[in-house]
PDB file of C-alpha atoms and ligand atoms in Angstrom:
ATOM      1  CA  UNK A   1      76.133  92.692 109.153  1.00 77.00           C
ATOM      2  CA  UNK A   2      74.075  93.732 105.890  1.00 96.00           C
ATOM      3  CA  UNK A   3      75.753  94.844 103.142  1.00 98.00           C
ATOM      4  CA  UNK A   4      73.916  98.294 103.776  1.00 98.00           C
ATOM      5  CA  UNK A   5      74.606  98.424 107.111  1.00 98.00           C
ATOM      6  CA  UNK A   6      78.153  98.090 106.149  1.00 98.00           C
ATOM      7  CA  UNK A   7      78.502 100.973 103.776  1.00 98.00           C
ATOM      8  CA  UNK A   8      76.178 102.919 105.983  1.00 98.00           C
ATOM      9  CA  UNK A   9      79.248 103.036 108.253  1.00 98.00           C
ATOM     10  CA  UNK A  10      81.657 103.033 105.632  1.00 98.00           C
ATOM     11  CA  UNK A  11      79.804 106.273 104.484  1.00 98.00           C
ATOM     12  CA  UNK A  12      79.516 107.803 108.036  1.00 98.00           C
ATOM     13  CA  UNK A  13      83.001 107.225 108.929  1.00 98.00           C
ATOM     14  CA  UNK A  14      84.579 109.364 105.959  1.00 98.00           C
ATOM     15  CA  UNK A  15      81.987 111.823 106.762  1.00 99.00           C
ATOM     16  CA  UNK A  16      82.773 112.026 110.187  1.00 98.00           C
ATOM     17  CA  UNK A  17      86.556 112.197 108.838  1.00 98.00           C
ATOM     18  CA  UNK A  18      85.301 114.953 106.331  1.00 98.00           C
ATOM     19  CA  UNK A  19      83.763 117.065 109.236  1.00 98.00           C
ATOM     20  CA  UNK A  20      86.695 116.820 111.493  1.00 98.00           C
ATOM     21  CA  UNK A  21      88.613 118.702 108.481  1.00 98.00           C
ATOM     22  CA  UNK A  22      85.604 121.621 108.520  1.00 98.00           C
ATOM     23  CA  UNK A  23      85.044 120.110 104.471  1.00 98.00           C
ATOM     24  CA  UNK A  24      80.824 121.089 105.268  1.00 98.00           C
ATOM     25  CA  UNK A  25      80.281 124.535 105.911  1.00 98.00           C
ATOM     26  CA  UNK A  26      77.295 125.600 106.132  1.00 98.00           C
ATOM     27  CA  UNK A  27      75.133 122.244 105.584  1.00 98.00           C
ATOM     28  CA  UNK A  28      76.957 122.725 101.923  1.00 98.00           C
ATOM     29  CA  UNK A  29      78.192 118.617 100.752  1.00 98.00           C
ATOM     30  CA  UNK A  30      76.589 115.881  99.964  1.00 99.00           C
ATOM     31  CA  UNK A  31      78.167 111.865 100.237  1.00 99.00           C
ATOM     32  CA  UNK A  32      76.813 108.711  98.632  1.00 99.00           C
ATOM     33  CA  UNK A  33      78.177 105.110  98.813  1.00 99.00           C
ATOM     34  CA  UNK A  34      76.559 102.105  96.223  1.00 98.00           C
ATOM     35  CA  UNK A  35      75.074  99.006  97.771  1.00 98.00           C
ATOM     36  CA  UNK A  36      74.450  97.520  94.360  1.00 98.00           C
ATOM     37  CA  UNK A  37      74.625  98.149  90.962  1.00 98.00           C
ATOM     38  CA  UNK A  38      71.815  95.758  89.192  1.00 97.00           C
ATOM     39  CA  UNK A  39      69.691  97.284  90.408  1.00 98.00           C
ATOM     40  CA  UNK A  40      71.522 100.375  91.061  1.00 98.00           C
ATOM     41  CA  UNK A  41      70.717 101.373  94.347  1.00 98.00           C
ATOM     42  CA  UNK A  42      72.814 103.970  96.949  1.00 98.00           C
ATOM     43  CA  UNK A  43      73.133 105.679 100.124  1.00 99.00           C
ATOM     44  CA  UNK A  44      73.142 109.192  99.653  1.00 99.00           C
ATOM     45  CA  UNK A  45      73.263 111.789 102.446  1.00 99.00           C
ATOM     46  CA  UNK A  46      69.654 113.582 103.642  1.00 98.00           C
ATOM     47  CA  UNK A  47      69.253 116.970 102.524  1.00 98.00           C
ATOM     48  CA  UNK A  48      70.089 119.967 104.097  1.00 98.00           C
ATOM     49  CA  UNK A  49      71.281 118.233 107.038  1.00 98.00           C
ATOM     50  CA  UNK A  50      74.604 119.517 108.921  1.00 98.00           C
ATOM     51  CA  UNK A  51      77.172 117.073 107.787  1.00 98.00           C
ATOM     52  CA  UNK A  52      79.313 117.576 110.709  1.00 98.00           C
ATOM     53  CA  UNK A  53      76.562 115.283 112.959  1.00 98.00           C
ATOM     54  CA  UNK A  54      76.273 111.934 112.982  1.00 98.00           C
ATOM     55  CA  UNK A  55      72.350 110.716 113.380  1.00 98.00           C
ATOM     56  CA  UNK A  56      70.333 107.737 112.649  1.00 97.00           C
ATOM     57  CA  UNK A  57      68.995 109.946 109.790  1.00 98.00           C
ATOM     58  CA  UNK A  58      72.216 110.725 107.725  1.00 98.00           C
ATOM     59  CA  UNK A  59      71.315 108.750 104.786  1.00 98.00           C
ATOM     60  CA  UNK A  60      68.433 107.481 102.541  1.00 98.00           C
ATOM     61  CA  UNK A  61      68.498 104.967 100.183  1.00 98.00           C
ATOM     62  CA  UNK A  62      67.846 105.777  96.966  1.00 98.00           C
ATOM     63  CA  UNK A  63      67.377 104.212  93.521  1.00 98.00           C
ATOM     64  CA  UNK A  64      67.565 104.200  89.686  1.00 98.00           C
ATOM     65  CA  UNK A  65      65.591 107.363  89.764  1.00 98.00           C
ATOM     66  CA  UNK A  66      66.889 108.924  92.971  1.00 98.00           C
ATOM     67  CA  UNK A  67      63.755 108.122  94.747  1.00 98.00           C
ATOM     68  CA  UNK A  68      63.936 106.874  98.213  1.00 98.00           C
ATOM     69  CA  UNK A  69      63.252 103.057  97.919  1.00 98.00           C
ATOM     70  CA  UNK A  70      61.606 103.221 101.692  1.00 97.00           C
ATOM     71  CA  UNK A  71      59.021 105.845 102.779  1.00 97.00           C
ATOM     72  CA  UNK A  72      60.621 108.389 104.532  1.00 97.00           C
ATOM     73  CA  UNK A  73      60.515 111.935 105.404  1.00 98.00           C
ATOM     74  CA  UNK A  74      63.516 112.156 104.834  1.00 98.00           C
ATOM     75  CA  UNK A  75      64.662 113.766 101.319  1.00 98.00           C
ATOM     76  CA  UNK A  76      67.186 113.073  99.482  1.00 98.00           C
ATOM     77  CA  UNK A  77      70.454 115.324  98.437  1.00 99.00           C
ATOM     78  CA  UNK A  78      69.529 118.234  95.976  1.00 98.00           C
ATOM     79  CA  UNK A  79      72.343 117.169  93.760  1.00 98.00           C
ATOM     80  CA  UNK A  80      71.482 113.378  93.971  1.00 99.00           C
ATOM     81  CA  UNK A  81      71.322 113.444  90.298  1.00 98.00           C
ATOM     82  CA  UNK A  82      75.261 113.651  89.747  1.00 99.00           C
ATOM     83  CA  UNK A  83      75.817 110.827  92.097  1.00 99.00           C
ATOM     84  CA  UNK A  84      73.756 109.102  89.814  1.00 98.00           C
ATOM     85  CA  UNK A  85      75.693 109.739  86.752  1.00 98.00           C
ATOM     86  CA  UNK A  86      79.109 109.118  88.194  1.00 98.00           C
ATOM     87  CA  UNK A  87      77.304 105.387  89.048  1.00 98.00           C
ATOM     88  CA  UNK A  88      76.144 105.048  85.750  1.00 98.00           C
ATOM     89  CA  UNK A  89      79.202 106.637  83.923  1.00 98.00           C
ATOM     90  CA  UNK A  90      81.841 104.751  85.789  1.00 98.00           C
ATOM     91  CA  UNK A  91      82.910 102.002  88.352  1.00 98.00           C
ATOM     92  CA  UNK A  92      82.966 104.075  91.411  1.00 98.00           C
ATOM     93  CA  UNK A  93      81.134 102.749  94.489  1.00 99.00           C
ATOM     94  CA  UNK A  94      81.383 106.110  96.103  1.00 99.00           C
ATOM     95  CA  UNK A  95      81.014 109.587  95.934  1.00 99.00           C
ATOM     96  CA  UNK A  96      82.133 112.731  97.472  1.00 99.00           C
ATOM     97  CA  UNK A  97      81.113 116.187  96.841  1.00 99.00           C
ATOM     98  CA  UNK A  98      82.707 118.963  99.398  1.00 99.00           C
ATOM     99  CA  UNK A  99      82.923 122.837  99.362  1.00 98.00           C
ATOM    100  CA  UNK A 100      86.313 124.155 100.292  1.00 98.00           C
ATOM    101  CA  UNK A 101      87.829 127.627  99.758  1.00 98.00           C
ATOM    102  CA  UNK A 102      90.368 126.100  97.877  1.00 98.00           C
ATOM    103  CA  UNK A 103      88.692 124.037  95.365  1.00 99.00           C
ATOM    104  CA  UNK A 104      86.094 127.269  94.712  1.00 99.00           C
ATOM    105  CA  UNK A 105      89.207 129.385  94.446  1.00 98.00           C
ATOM    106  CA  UNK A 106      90.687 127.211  91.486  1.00 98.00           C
ATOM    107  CA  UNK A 107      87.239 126.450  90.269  1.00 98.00           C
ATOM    108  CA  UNK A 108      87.058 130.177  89.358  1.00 98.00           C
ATOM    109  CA  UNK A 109      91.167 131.406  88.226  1.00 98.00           C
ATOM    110  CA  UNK A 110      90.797 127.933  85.876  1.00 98.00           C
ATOM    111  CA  UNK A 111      86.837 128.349  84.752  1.00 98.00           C
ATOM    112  CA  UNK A 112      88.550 129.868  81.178  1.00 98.00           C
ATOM    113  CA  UNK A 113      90.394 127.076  80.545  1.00 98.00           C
ATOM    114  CA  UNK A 114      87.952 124.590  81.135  1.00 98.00           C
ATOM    115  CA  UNK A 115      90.018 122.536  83.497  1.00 98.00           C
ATOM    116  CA  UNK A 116      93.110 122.609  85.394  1.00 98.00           C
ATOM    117  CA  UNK A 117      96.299 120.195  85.293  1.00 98.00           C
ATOM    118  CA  UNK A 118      98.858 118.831  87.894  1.00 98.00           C
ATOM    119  CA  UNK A 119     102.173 117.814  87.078  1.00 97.00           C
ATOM    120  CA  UNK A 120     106.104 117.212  88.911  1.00 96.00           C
ATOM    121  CA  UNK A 121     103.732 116.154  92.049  1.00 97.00           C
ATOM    122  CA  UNK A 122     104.342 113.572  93.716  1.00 97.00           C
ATOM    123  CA  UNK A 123     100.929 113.358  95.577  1.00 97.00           C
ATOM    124  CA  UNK A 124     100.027 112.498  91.737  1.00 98.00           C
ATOM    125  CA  UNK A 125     100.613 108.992  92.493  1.00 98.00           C
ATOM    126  CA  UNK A 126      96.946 108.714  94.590  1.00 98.00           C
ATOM    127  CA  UNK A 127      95.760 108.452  91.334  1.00 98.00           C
ATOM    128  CA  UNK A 128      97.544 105.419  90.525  1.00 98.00           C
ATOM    129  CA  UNK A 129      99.637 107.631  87.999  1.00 98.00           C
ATOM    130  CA  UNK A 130     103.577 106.369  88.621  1.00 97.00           C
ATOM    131  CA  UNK A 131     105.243 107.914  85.496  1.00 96.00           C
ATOM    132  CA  UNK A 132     108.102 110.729  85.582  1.00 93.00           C
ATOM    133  CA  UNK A 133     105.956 113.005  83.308  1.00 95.00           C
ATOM    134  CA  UNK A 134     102.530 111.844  84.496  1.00 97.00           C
ATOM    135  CA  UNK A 135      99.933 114.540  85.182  1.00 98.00           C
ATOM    136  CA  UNK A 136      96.063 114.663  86.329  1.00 98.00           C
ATOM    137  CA  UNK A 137      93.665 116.935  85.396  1.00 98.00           C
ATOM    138  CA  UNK A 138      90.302 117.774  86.442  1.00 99.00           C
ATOM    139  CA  UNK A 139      87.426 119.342  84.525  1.00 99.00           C
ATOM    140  CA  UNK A 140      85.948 122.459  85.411  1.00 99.00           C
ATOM    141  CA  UNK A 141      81.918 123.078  84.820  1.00 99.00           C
ATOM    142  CA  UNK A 142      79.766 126.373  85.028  1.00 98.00           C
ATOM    143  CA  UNK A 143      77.687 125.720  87.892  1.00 98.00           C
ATOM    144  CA  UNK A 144      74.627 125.561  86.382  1.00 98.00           C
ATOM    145  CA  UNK A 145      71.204 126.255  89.115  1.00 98.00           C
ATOM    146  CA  UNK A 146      69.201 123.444  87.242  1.00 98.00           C
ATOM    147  CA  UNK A 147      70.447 120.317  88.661  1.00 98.00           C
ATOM    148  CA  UNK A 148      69.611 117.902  85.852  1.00 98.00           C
ATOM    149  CA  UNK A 149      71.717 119.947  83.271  1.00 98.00           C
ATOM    150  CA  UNK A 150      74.489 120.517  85.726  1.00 98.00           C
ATOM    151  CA  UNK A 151      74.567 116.560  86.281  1.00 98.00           C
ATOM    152  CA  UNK A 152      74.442 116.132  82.719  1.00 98.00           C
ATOM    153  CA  UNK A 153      77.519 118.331  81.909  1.00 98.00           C
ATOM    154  CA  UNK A 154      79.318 116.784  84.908  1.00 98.00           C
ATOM    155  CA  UNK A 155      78.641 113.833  83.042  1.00 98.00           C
ATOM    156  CA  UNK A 156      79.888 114.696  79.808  1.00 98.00           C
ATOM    157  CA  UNK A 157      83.118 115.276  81.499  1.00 98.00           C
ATOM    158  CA  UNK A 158      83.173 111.646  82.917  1.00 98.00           C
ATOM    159  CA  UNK A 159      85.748 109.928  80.801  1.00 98.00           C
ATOM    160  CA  UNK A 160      88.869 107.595  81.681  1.00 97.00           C
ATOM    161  CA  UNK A 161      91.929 109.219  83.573  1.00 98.00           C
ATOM    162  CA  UNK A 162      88.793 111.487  85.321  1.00 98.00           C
ATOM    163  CA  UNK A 163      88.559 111.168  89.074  1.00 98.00           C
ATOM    164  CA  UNK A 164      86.726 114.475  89.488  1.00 98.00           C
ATOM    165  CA  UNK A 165      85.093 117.255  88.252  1.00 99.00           C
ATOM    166  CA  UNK A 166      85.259 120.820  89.683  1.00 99.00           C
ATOM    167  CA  UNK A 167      81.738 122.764  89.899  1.00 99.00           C
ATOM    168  CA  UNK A 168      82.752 126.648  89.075  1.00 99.00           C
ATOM    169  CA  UNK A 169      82.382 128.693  92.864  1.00 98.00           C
ATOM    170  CA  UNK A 170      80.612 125.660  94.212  1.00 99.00           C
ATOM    171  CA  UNK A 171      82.745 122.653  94.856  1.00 99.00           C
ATOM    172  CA  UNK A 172      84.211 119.663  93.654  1.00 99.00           C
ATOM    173  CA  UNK A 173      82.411 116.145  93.217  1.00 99.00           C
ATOM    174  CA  UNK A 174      85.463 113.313  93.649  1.00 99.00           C
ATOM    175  CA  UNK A 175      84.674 109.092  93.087  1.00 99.00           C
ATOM    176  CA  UNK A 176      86.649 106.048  93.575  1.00 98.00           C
ATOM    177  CA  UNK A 177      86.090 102.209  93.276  1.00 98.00           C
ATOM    178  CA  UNK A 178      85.281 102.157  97.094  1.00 98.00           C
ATOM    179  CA  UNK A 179      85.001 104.920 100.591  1.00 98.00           C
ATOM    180  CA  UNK A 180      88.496 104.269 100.791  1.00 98.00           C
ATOM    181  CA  UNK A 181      89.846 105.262  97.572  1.00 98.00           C
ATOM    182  CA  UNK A 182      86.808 108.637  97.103  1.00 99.00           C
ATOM    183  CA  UNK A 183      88.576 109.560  99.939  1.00 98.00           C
ATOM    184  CA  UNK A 184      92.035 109.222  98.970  1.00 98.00           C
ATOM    185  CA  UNK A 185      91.319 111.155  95.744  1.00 98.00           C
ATOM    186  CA  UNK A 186      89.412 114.040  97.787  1.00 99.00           C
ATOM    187  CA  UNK A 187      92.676 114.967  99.799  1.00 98.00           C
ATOM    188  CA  UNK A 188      95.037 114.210  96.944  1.00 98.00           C
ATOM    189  CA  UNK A 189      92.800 116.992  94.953  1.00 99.00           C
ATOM    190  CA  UNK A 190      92.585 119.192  97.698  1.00 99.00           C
ATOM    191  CA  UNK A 191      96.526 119.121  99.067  1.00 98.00           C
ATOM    192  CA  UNK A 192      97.338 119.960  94.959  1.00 98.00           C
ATOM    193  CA  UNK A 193      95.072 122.757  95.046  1.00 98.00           C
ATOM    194  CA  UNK A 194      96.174 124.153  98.489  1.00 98.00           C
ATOM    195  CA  UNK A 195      99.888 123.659  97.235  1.00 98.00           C
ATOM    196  CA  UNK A 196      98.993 125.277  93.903  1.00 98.00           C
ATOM    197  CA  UNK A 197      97.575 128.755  95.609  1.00 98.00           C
ATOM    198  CA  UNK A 198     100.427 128.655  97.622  1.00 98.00           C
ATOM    199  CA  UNK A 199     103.132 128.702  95.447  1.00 97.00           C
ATOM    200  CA  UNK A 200     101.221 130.840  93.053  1.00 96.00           C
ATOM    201  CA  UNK A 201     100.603 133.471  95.962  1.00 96.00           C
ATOM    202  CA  UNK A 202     104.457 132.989  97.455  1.00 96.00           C
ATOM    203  CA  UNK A 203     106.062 133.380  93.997  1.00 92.00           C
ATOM    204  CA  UNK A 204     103.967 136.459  92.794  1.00 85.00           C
ATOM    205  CA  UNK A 205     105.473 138.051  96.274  1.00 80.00           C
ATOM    206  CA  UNK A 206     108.997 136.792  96.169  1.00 84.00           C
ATOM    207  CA  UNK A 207     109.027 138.126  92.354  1.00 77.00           C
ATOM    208  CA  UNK A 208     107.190 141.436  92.846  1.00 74.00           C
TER     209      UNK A 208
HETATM  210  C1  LIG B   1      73.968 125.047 101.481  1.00 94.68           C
HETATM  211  S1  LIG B   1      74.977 124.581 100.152  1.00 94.68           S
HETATM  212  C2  LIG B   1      73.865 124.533  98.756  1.00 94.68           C
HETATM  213  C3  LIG B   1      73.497 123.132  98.303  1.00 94.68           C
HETATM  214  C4  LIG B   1      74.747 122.381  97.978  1.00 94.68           C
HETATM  215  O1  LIG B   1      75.491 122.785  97.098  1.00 94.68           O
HETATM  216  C5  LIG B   1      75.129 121.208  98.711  1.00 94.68           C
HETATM  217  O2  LIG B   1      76.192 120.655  98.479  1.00 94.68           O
HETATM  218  C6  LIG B   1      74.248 120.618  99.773  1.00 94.68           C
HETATM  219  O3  LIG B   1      73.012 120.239  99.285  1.00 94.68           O
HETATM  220  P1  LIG B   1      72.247 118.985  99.952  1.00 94.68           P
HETATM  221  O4  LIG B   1      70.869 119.022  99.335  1.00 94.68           O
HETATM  222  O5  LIG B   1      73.018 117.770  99.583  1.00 94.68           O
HETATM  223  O6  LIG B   1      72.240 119.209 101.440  1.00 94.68           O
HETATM  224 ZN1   ZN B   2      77.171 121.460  96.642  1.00 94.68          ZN
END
């Protein structure tokens, strides 16, 4: 099998996996995977499309410049650009971006403080963090409508220890070395942000 073959199902298995948890509403999320990296070159998901189908027309792949490297009619993601910059900012061979109620929920109660931070979780540990006081935290960014300035402050956010940064009331963009690990880091974020509102919700009623 090609190598792009290969990550083309790579990529359309975790999407398929993303779907079944009802991670794309309305067409909202966008997926990538690398193929290679000199040249940098990746599959990133077709515009617009609804996520939650798989098709022969999923993906495109894209370049340096996020152009399409075949002619196609196909077009690809709007937010292509921060794909990009994880790529070139980090090792990550793959890259999620959902929209969950959850993650737009913190996104917002957290936008003041710039970023939010996990700790005394044991789900921490996805992150390849083991110590007793180990924490993760995860950037927060105004959601800016011009994509290239949105991808550039995602990017200035991109640092060691960073496995994700939140969009404010949009979503969250997640990487990892391969579809496997992206993966593992999207739930990890998600299950502490579900657990978060939880508790936070549950102990404001037990102590009111
Ligand atoms: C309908 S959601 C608005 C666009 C967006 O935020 C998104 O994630 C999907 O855009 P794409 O171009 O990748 O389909
Ligand atoms: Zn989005």
């Amino acid at each position: 099998m090609s190598v792009i073959k290969e990550r083309w199902e790579q990529l359309a298995d975790v999407k398929d996996e993303l779907a079944a948890r009802d991670w794309f509403p309305g067409t909202s999320g966008n997926l990538s995977i690398k193929v290679s990296s000199e040249p940098l070159r990746f599959l990133v998901t077709a515009s617009g499309k609804d996520k939650r189908k798989r098709t022969a027309e999923d993906f495109l792949l894209v370049d340096e410049y996020c152009s399409a490297v075949e002619e196609t009619s196909l077009r690809p993601s709007a937010e292509t650009l921060i794909h990009r910059e994880v790529y070139q900012k980090t090792n990550a061979g793959c890259c999620l971006h959902v929209h969950t109620i959850d993650n737009n929920v913190i996104s917002e109660l957290y936008a003041g403080e710039g970023k939010i931070t996990f700790k005394s979780q044991e789900l921490i540990k996805a992150f390849g963090i083991w110590e007793e006081d180990g924490e993760i935290s995860i950037p927060i960014v105004e959601n800016y409508a011009d994509i290239p300035a949105l991808s550039r402050e995602i990017a200035n956010h991109i640092e060691a220890g960073i496995y994700g940064v939140l969009i404010r009331n949009h979503g969250i963009t997640v990487w990892g070395k391969d579809a496997f690990e992206a993966k593992k880091h999207l739930e990890a974020f998600e299950f502490l942000f579900s657990y978060h509102l939880k508790i936070k919700s549950l102990t404001n009623l037990v102590h009111s």
